[in-house]
PDB file of C-alpha atoms in Angstrom:
ATOM      1  CA  MET A1431    -147.384 124.428 -40.288  1.00  0.00           C
ATOM      2  CA  LYS A1432    -148.008 121.595 -38.348  1.00  0.00           C
ATOM      3  CA  PRO A1433    -149.814 118.788 -39.686  1.00  0.00           C
ATOM      4  CA  LEU A1434    -153.507 118.307 -38.601  1.00  0.00           C
ATOM      5  CA  VAL A1435    -154.537 115.911 -36.399  1.00  0.00           C
ATOM      6  CA  SER A1436    -157.994 114.253 -37.225  1.00  0.00           C
ATOM      7  CA  ILE A1437    -159.274 112.428 -33.749  1.00  0.00           C
ATOM      8  CA  ILE A1438    -162.217 110.417 -34.043  1.00  0.00           C
ATOM      9  CA  THR A1439    -164.519 109.471 -31.129  1.00  0.00           C
ATOM     10  CA  PRO A1440    -167.768 107.864 -31.712  1.00  0.00           C
ATOM     11  CA  MET A1441    -170.079 108.060 -28.942  1.00  0.00           C
ATOM     12  CA  PHE A1442    -173.126 106.054 -27.210  1.00  0.00           C
ATOM     13  CA  ASN A1443    -174.944 107.187 -24.375  1.00  0.00           C
ATOM     14  CA  SER A1444    -171.457 108.749 -22.872  1.00  0.00           C
ATOM     15  CA  GLU A1445    -173.107 111.223 -21.151  1.00  0.00           C
ATOM     16  CA  ALA A1446    -170.933 109.879 -17.379  1.00  0.00           C
ATOM     17  CA  TYR A1447    -167.612 110.334 -19.890  1.00  0.00           C
ATOM     18  CA  ILE A1448    -166.934 112.424 -22.221  1.00  0.00           C
ATOM     19  CA  SER A1449    -166.825 115.899 -20.876  1.00  0.00           C
ATOM     20  CA  GLU A1450    -163.517 114.199 -19.668  1.00  0.00           C
ATOM     21  CA  THR A1451    -162.462 112.622 -22.852  1.00  0.00           C
ATOM     22  CA  ILE A1452    -162.948 115.382 -24.437  1.00  0.00           C
ATOM     23  CA  ASN A1453    -161.421 117.699 -21.813  1.00  0.00           C
ATOM     24  CA  SER A1454    -158.350 115.524 -22.076  1.00  0.00           C
ATOM     25  CA  VAL A1455    -157.952 116.683 -25.598  1.00  0.00           C
ATOM     26  CA  ILE A1456    -158.378 120.128 -25.551  1.00  0.00           C
ATOM     27  CA  ASN A1457    -155.876 120.172 -22.670  1.00  0.00           C
ATOM     28  CA  GLN A1458    -153.386 119.012 -25.151  1.00  0.00           C
ATOM     29  CA  THR A1459    -150.033 120.647 -25.912  1.00  0.00           C
ATOM     30  CA  TYR A1460    -150.611 119.901 -29.239  1.00  0.00           C
ATOM     31  CA  THR A1461    -152.794 121.852 -30.528  1.00  0.00           C
ATOM     32  CA  ASN A1462    -153.699 121.697 -34.515  1.00  0.00           C
ATOM     33  CA  TRP A1463    -156.203 118.887 -34.285  1.00  0.00           C
ATOM     34  CA  GLU A1464    -159.845 118.068 -35.119  1.00  0.00           C
ATOM     35  CA  LEU A1465    -161.657 116.151 -32.715  1.00  0.00           C
ATOM     36  CA  LEU A1466    -164.930 114.578 -34.843  1.00  0.00           C
ATOM     37  CA  LEU A1467    -167.230 113.214 -32.565  1.00  0.00           C
ATOM     38  CA  ILE A1468    -170.285 110.481 -33.908  1.00  0.00           C
ATOM     39  CA  ASP A1469    -173.289 110.014 -31.942  1.00  0.00           C
ATOM     40  CA  ASP A1470    -174.601 106.914 -32.356  1.00  0.00           C
ATOM     41  CA  CYS A1471    -178.127 107.697 -31.058  1.00  0.00           C
ATOM     42  CA  SER A1472    -177.475 108.275 -28.032  1.00  0.00           C
ATOM     43  CA  ASN A1473    -180.983 109.331 -25.621  1.00  0.00           C
ATOM     44  CA  ASP A1474    -178.926 110.547 -22.650  1.00  0.00           C
ATOM     45  CA  LYS A1475    -177.858 114.004 -21.928  1.00  0.00           C
ATOM     46  CA  THR A1476    -174.490 113.062 -24.671  1.00  0.00           C
ATOM     47  CA  ILE A1477    -175.202 115.798 -26.797  1.00  0.00           C
ATOM     48  CA  ASP A1478    -175.844 118.643 -24.600  1.00  0.00           C
ATOM     49  CA  ILE A1479    -172.572 118.123 -23.625  1.00  0.00           C
ATOM     50  CA  VAL A1480    -171.207 118.339 -26.609  1.00  0.00           C
ATOM     51  CA  ASN A1481    -173.099 120.860 -28.304  1.00  0.00           C
ATOM     52  CA  ASP A1482    -171.743 122.942 -25.208  1.00  0.00           C
ATOM     53  CA  PHE A1483    -167.915 122.323 -26.047  1.00  0.00           C
ATOM     54  CA  ILE A1484    -168.608 122.209 -30.156  1.00  0.00           C
ATOM     55  CA  SER A1485    -170.335 126.471 -29.358  1.00  0.00           C
ATOM     56  CA  ARG A1486    -166.674 127.184 -27.455  1.00  0.00           C
ATOM     57  CA  TYR A1487    -164.181 125.016 -29.708  1.00  0.00           C
ATOM     58  CA  PRO A1488    -164.551 125.156 -33.585  1.00  0.00           C
ATOM     59  CA  ASN A1489    -162.547 122.448 -34.207  1.00  0.00           C
ATOM     60  CA  ILE A1490    -164.537 119.568 -32.665  1.00  0.00           C
ATOM     61  CA  LYS A1491    -167.847 118.535 -34.880  1.00  0.00           C
ATOM     62  CA  LEU A1492    -170.579 117.005 -34.421  1.00  0.00           C
ATOM     63  CA  PHE A1493    -171.590 114.014 -36.859  1.00  0.00           C
ATOM     64  CA  ARG A1494    -174.993 112.059 -35.651  1.00  0.00           C
ATOM     65  CA  ASN A1495    -176.165 109.023 -37.290  1.00  0.00           C
ATOM     66  CA  ASP A1496    -180.187 108.671 -37.762  1.00  0.00           C
ATOM     67  CA  MET A1497    -179.809 104.595 -36.632  1.00  0.00           C
ATOM     68  CA  ASN A1498    -177.780 102.879 -34.089  1.00  0.00           C
ATOM     69  CA  LEU A1499    -175.018 101.736 -36.823  1.00  0.00           C
ATOM     70  CA  GLY A1500    -171.862 100.137 -33.894  1.00  0.00           C
ATOM     71  CA  ALA A1501    -168.838 101.439 -33.678  1.00  0.00           C
ATOM     72  CA  ALA A1502    -167.316 100.583 -37.110  1.00  0.00           C
ATOM     73  CA  ILE A1503    -169.670 102.496 -39.013  1.00  0.00           C
ATOM     74  CA  SER A1504    -169.514 104.955 -36.510  1.00  0.00           C
ATOM     75  CA  ARG A1505    -165.623 105.301 -36.848  1.00  0.00           C
ATOM     76  CA  ASN A1506    -165.996 105.384 -40.743  1.00  0.00           C
ATOM     77  CA  ILE A1507    -168.088 107.997 -40.972  1.00  0.00           C
ATOM     78  CA  GLY A1508    -165.666 110.221 -39.265  1.00  0.00           C
ATOM     79  CA  ILE A1509    -162.969 108.613 -40.912  1.00  0.00           C
ATOM     80  CA  GLU A1510    -164.804 109.856 -43.858  1.00  0.00           C
ATOM     81  CA  ALA A1511    -164.705 113.209 -43.104  1.00  0.00           C
ATOM     82  CA  ALA A1512    -161.438 113.452 -41.851  1.00  0.00           C
ATOM     83  CA  LYS A1513    -158.951 115.677 -42.857  1.00  0.00           C
ATOM     84  CA  GLY A1514    -155.616 115.213 -40.781  1.00  0.00           C
ATOM     85  CA  GLN A1515    -152.551 113.938 -42.232  1.00  0.00           C
ATOM     86  CA  TYR A1516    -152.825 111.965 -39.105  1.00  0.00           C
ATOM     87  CA  ILE A1517    -155.238 109.879 -37.890  1.00  0.00           C
ATOM     88  CA  ALA A1518    -156.434 109.106 -34.168  1.00  0.00           C
ATOM     89  CA  PHE A1519    -159.065 107.427 -31.798  1.00  0.00           C
ATOM     90  CA  LEU A1520    -160.290 107.914 -28.612  1.00  0.00           C
ATOM     91  CA  ASP A1521    -163.346 106.406 -27.253  1.00  0.00           C
ATOM     92  CA  ALA A1522    -165.625 108.020 -25.334  1.00  0.00           C
ATOM     93  CA  ASP A1523    -165.652 106.797 -22.292  1.00  0.00           C
ATOM     94  CA  ASP A1524    -161.050 107.066 -22.453  1.00  0.00           C
ATOM     95  CA  LEU A1525    -158.399 109.469 -21.852  1.00  0.00           C
ATOM     96  CA  TRP A1526    -155.186 111.251 -23.237  1.00  0.00           C
ATOM     97  CA  LYS A1527    -152.730 112.391 -21.362  1.00  0.00           C
ATOM     98  CA  PRO A1528    -151.396 115.763 -21.940  1.00  0.00           C
ATOM     99  CA  ASN A1529    -148.331 114.729 -24.267  1.00  0.00           C
ATOM    100  CA  LYS A1530    -150.334 112.895 -26.236  1.00  0.00           C
ATOM    101  CA  LEU A1531    -150.332 113.471 -29.678  1.00  0.00           C
ATOM    102  CA  LYS A1532    -146.757 115.697 -29.454  1.00  0.00           C
ATOM    103  CA  THR A1533    -144.663 112.837 -28.162  1.00  0.00           C
ATOM    104  CA  GLN A1534    -146.560 110.892 -31.322  1.00  0.00           C
ATOM    105  CA  ILE A1535    -145.994 113.430 -33.275  1.00  0.00           C
ATOM    106  CA  GLU A1536    -142.472 113.969 -33.118  1.00  0.00           C
ATOM    107  CA  PHE A1537    -141.738 110.683 -32.434  1.00  0.00           C
ATOM    108  CA  MET A1538    -143.216 109.229 -36.423  1.00  0.00           C
ATOM    109  CA  GLN A1539    -141.712 112.039 -38.554  1.00  0.00           C
ATOM    110  CA  ALA A1540    -138.079 111.045 -37.056  1.00  0.00           C
ATOM    111  CA  GLN A1541    -138.509 107.731 -37.195  1.00  0.00           C
ATOM    112  CA  ASN A1542    -140.424 107.837 -40.058  1.00  0.00           C
ATOM    113  CA  SER A1543    -143.858 105.786 -39.045  1.00  0.00           C
ATOM    114  CA  ASP A1544    -146.843 104.962 -40.537  1.00  0.00           C
ATOM    115  CA  VAL A1545    -148.546 103.514 -37.984  1.00  0.00           C
ATOM    116  CA  CYS A1546    -147.399 104.432 -34.100  1.00  0.00           C
ATOM    117  CA  PHE A1547    -148.731 103.463 -30.366  1.00  0.00           C
ATOM    118  CA  SER A1548    -147.876 103.340 -26.798  1.00  0.00           C
ATOM    119  CA  SER A1549    -147.673 102.688 -23.375  1.00  0.00           C
ATOM    120  CA  TYR A1550    -150.865 102.960 -21.255  1.00  0.00           C
ATOM    121  CA  GLU A1551    -152.057 102.482 -17.841  1.00  0.00           C
ATOM    122  CA  GLN A1552    -155.670 101.398 -16.670  1.00  0.00           C
ATOM    123  CA  ILE A1553    -158.173 103.580 -14.638  1.00  0.00           C
ATOM    124  CA  ASP A1554    -161.514 101.937 -13.453  1.00  0.00           C
ATOM    125  CA  GLU A1555    -165.236 103.521 -13.804  1.00  0.00           C
ATOM    126  CA  LEU A1556    -164.995 106.064 -11.602  1.00  0.00           C
ATOM    127  CA  GLY A1557    -161.325 107.399 -13.140  1.00  0.00           C
ATOM    128  CA  LYS A1558    -159.255 105.913 -10.370  1.00  0.00           C
ATOM    129  CA  PRO A1559    -156.078 104.239 -10.822  1.00  0.00           C
ATOM    130  CA  LEU A1560    -155.740 100.547 -11.279  1.00  0.00           C
ATOM    131  CA  ASN A1561    -151.785 100.634 -11.123  1.00  0.00           C
ATOM    132  CA  LYS A1562    -151.183  99.256 -14.227  1.00  0.00           C
ATOM    133  CA  LEU A1563    -148.939  99.040 -17.135  1.00  0.00           C
ATOM    134  CA  ILE A1564    -149.580  97.588 -20.736  1.00  0.00           C
ATOM    135  CA  LYS A1565    -145.772  97.918 -21.798  1.00  0.00           C
ATOM    136  CA  ALA A1566    -145.904  98.585 -25.943  1.00  0.00           C
ATOM    137  CA  LEU A1567    -143.691  96.559 -27.584  1.00  0.00           C
ATOM    138  CA  PRO A1568    -141.062  98.402 -29.466  1.00  0.00           C
ATOM    139  CA  GLU A1569    -141.982  97.175 -32.799  1.00  0.00           C
ATOM    140  CA  LEU A1570    -144.674  95.136 -34.036  1.00  0.00           C
ATOM    141  CA  THR A1571    -144.517  93.450 -37.399  1.00  0.00           C
ATOM    142  CA  TYR A1572    -147.308  92.300 -39.150  1.00  0.00           C
ATOM    143  CA  LYS A1573    -146.443  88.455 -38.430  1.00  0.00           C
ATOM    144  CA  ASN A1574    -146.430  89.208 -34.115  1.00  0.00           C
ATOM    145  CA  PHE A1575    -149.463  91.503 -34.965  1.00  0.00           C
ATOM    146  CA  LEU A1576    -151.529  88.191 -36.111  1.00  0.00           C
ATOM    147  CA  LYS A1577    -151.086  86.484 -32.747  1.00  0.00           C
ATOM    148  CA  SER A1578    -152.949  89.029 -30.602  1.00  0.00           C
ATOM    149  CA  ASN A1579    -153.563  92.795 -29.959  1.00  0.00           C
ATOM    150  CA  TYR A1580    -150.610  94.678 -28.898  1.00  0.00           C
ATOM    151  CA  ILE A1581    -151.987  97.940 -30.233  1.00  0.00           C
ATOM    152  CA  GLY A1582    -154.298  99.493 -27.720  1.00  0.00           C
ATOM    153  CA  ASN A1583    -156.958 101.444 -30.005  1.00  0.00           C
ATOM    154  CA  LEU A1584    -157.034 104.665 -27.622  1.00  0.00           C
ATOM    155  CA  THR A1585    -153.178 105.095 -28.287  1.00  0.00           C
ATOM    156  CA  GLY A1586    -152.413 103.943 -31.923  1.00  0.00           C
ATOM    157  CA  MET A1587    -152.045 106.851 -34.942  1.00  0.00           C
ATOM    158  CA  TYR A1588    -151.616 106.156 -38.601  1.00  0.00           C
ATOM    159  CA  ASN A1589    -150.539 108.082 -41.407  1.00  0.00           C
ATOM    160  CA  VAL A1590    -153.126 109.501 -44.041  1.00  0.00           C
ATOM    161  CA  ASN A1591    -150.349 110.689 -46.325  1.00  0.00           C
ATOM    162  CA  GLY A1592    -148.130 107.003 -46.775  1.00  0.00           C
ATOM    163  CA  LEU A1593    -151.081 104.503 -46.233  1.00  0.00           C
ATOM    164  CA  GLY A1594    -154.667 106.786 -47.247  1.00  0.00           C
ATOM    165  CA  LYS A1595    -157.095 106.505 -44.687  1.00  0.00           C
ATOM    166  CA  ILE A1596    -157.790 102.688 -43.539  1.00  0.00           C
ATOM    167  CA  LYS A1597    -160.967 101.704 -42.659  1.00  0.00           C
ATOM    168  CA  ALA A1598    -162.505  99.776 -39.613  1.00  0.00           C
ATOM    169  CA  PRO A1599    -163.895  96.597 -41.553  1.00  0.00           C
ATOM    170  CA  ASN A1600    -167.715  96.032 -40.170  1.00  0.00           C
ATOM    171  CA  LEU A1601    -167.825  93.274 -37.462  1.00  0.00           C
ATOM    172  CA  ARG A1602    -169.562  93.090 -34.248  1.00  0.00           C
ATOM    173  CA  LYS A1603    -166.891  93.214 -32.404  1.00  0.00           C
ATOM    174  CA  ARG A1604    -162.889  93.585 -32.354  1.00  0.00           C
ATOM    175  CA  GLN A1605    -162.656  96.047 -35.272  1.00  0.00           C
ATOM    176  CA  ASP A1606    -160.038  98.332 -33.632  1.00  0.00           C
ATOM    177  CA  TRP A1607    -157.245  95.153 -33.760  1.00  0.00           C
ATOM    178  CA  LEU A1608    -158.415  94.201 -37.767  1.00  0.00           C
ATOM    179  CA  LEU A1609    -157.994  98.411 -38.751  1.00  0.00           C
ATOM    180  CA  TRP A1610    -154.559  98.103 -37.349  1.00  0.00           C
ATOM    181  CA  LEU A1611    -153.126  94.888 -38.723  1.00  0.00           C
ATOM    182  CA  LEU A1612    -155.332  95.965 -42.078  1.00  0.00           C
ATOM    183  CA  ALA A1613    -152.694  99.694 -41.527  1.00  0.00           C
ATOM    184  CA  VAL A1614    -149.194  97.280 -40.733  1.00  0.00           C
ATOM    185  CA  LYS A1615    -150.555  94.972 -43.871  1.00  0.00           C
ATOM    186  CA  LYS A1616    -150.399  98.266 -46.174  1.00  0.00           C
ATOM    187  CA  SER A1617    -147.475 100.101 -43.808  1.00  0.00           C
ATOM    188  CA  GLY A1618    -145.478  96.887 -45.605  1.00  0.00           C
ATOM    189  CA  LYS A1619    -142.876  97.275 -42.442  1.00  0.00           C
ATOM    190  CA  PRO A1620    -143.184  97.051 -37.797  1.00  0.00           C
ATOM    191  CA  ALA A1621    -146.170  99.815 -36.187  1.00  0.00           C
ATOM    192  CA  LYS A1622    -143.252 101.510 -34.315  1.00  0.00           C
ATOM    193  CA  GLY A1623    -144.022 101.482 -30.630  1.00  0.00           C
ATOM    194  CA  ILE A1624    -143.235 104.480 -27.497  1.00  0.00           C
ATOM    195  CA  ALA A1625    -142.383 103.011 -24.111  1.00  0.00           C
ATOM    196  CA  GLU A1626    -143.787 105.851 -22.936  1.00  0.00           C
ATOM    197  CA  SER A1627    -147.284 106.119 -20.994  1.00  0.00           C
ATOM    198  CA  LEU A1628    -149.245 108.302 -22.857  1.00  0.00           C
ATOM    199  CA  ALA A1629    -152.968 107.361 -21.863  1.00  0.00           C
ATOM    200  CA  TYR A1630    -155.739 106.275 -19.852  1.00  0.00           C
ATOM    201  CA  TYR A1631    -158.151 102.889 -20.107  1.00  0.00           C
ATOM    202  CA  ARG A1632    -160.890 102.574 -18.701  1.00  0.00           C
ATOM    203  CA  VAL A1633    -161.578  98.975 -17.109  1.00  0.00           C
ATOM    204  CA  ARG A1634    -165.134  99.096 -17.576  1.00  0.00           C
ATOM    205  CA  LYS A1635    -167.313  95.738 -15.465  1.00  0.00           C
ATOM    206  CA  ASP A1636    -169.727  95.469 -19.110  1.00  0.00           C
ATOM    207  CA  SER A1637    -167.006  95.443 -21.259  1.00  0.00           C
ATOM    208  CA  MET A1638    -165.747  92.532 -23.732  1.00  0.00           C
ATOM    209  CA  SER A1639    -162.740  91.506 -21.979  1.00  0.00           C
ATOM    210  CA  ALA A1640    -163.684  91.068 -19.223  1.00  0.00           C
ATOM    211  CA  ASN A1641    -165.945  87.787 -20.953  1.00  0.00           C
ATOM    212  CA  LYS A1642    -163.022  85.878 -22.108  1.00  0.00           C
ATOM    213  CA  ILE A1643    -165.014  82.861 -23.813  1.00  0.00           C
ATOM    214  CA  ASN A1644    -167.064  86.230 -26.076  1.00  0.00           C
ATOM    215  CA  LEU A1645    -163.013  87.642 -26.174  1.00  0.00           C
ATOM    216  CA  LEU A1646    -161.586  83.765 -27.852  1.00  0.00           C
ATOM    217  CA  LYS A1647    -165.393  84.031 -30.586  1.00  0.00           C
ATOM    218  CA  HIS A1648    -164.780  87.574 -31.778  1.00  0.00           C
ATOM    219  CA  ASN A1649    -160.981  86.870 -32.547  1.00  0.00           C
ATOM    220  CA  TYR A1650    -162.397  83.286 -33.891  1.00  0.00           C
ATOM    221  CA  TRP A1651    -164.064  85.904 -36.787  1.00  0.00           C
ATOM    222  CA  VAL A1652    -160.772  88.864 -37.060  1.00  0.00           C
ATOM    223  CA  TYR A1653    -159.218  85.360 -38.975  1.00  0.00           C
ATOM    224  CA  LYS A1654    -162.261  83.643 -40.569  1.00  0.00           C
ATOM    225  CA  LYS A1655    -164.560  87.071 -41.885  1.00  0.00           C
ATOM    226  CA  GLY A1656    -161.925  89.952 -41.824  1.00  0.00           C
ATOM    227  CA  LEU A1657    -158.958  88.425 -42.850  1.00  0.00           C
ATOM    228  CA  GLY A1658    -160.495  85.702 -45.087  1.00  0.00           C
ATOM    229  CA  PHE A1659    -158.735  83.144 -43.543  1.00  0.00           C
ATOM    230  CA  SER A1660    -159.600  78.933 -43.620  1.00  0.00           C
ATOM    231  CA  THR A1661    -162.309  77.932 -40.882  1.00  0.00           C
ATOM    232  CA  LEU A1662    -158.680  75.464 -39.594  1.00  0.00           C
ATOM    233  CA  LYS A1663    -156.124  78.239 -40.049  1.00  0.00           C
ATOM    234  CA  SER A1664    -158.761  80.657 -37.757  1.00  0.00           C
ATOM    235  CA  VAL A1665    -158.897  78.039 -35.361  1.00  0.00           C
ATOM    236  CA  TYR A1666    -154.700  77.688 -35.559  1.00  0.00           C
ATOM    237  CA  TYR A1667    -154.603  81.497 -34.781  1.00  0.00           C
ATOM    238  CA  ILE A1668    -156.981  81.110 -31.660  1.00  0.00           C
ATOM    239  CA  LEU A1669    -154.740  78.730 -30.703  1.00  0.00           C
ATOM    240  CA  VAL A1670    -152.126  81.159 -30.854  1.00  0.00           C
ATOM    241  CA  PHE A1671    -153.777  83.628 -29.319  1.00  0.00           C
ATOM    242  CA  LEU A1672    -154.218  81.531 -26.280  1.00  0.00           C
ATOM    243  CA  PHE A1673    -150.333  81.143 -25.937  1.00  0.00           C
ATOM    244  CA  GLU A1674    -149.692  84.705 -26.521  1.00  0.00           C
ATOM    245  CA  HIS A1675    -152.185  85.534 -24.415  1.00  0.00           C
ATOM    246  CA  PHE A1676    -150.854  83.749 -20.897  1.00  0.00           C
ATOM    247  CA  PHE A1677    -147.549  83.425 -21.914  1.00  0.00           C
ATOM    248  CA  VAL A1678    -146.605  86.095 -23.929  1.00  0.00           C
ATOM    249  CA  LYS A1679    -148.789  89.000 -23.654  1.00  0.00           C
ATOM    250  CA  SER A1680    -148.972  88.980 -19.835  1.00  0.00           C
ATOM    251  CA  LYS A1681    -145.607  89.941 -18.852  1.00  0.00           C
ATOM    252  CA  GLN A1682    -147.401  93.342 -20.734  1.00  0.00           C
ATOM    253  CA  VAL A1683    -148.936  94.010 -18.240  1.00  0.00           C
ATOM    254  CA  VAL A1684    -146.951  95.611 -14.914  1.00  0.00           C
ATOM    255  CA  SER A1685    -148.168  96.769 -11.654  1.00  0.00           C
ATOM    256  CA  ILE A1686    -147.098 100.360 -11.939  1.00  0.00           C
ATOM    257  CA  SER A1687    -145.811 100.350  -8.120  1.00  0.00           C
ATOM    258  CA  LYS A1688    -142.998  98.248  -9.321  1.00  0.00           C
ATOM    259  CA  ILE A1689    -141.417 100.201 -11.909  1.00  0.00           C
TER     260      ILE A1689
END
């Protein structure tokens, strides 16, 4: 039997997008999955929409927080409940292509990989293509991963049999980067990247990546609090991040029309 994949999706007031996100999981060509939805005290119609799916799909499960706990703790609730050999993440406004899980599982098994990610494309708030592809690196060592976040969380997957359950540290932002850093470090070998685009990342006006100053502030706390680096070492890596962002990582973003 094919291994079970546990998909972790935290939600907060996600009524505008959650149906499309869930359908992108339902439409996977790889069928042995469970979708764990963790609601962080939504006050819109998110729960009503989700309950309709749950009534039809027994492998979709809902967890509800009693208070607003944030994305990191919500993801950890899902990770704790996960039963799969593989754990993957999909935010409540992002989408997977139908072959995402099949391609990734087959690739990880062939490569004997504990951590895997892929290229992905950007869409706007209405789901329209922005014609931008973020290319995955073929390999990602822990040392290089410290320089910048090279794993799109919506494409990442790790093998529980090889690593155990890696949980998201409780940082307000960028906890997804830190989770993957810890996974790659524990693996002791590079994460493997798939060149094929397997997902769509929704770029929203209120996203943190749109505010570069806040991005640097939260990156600092990844180094300082998340990884326990000294202040001097944390500042050094912020400078490394800036260089990587403008001179290296920017080359990963290409216009689809030019491919």
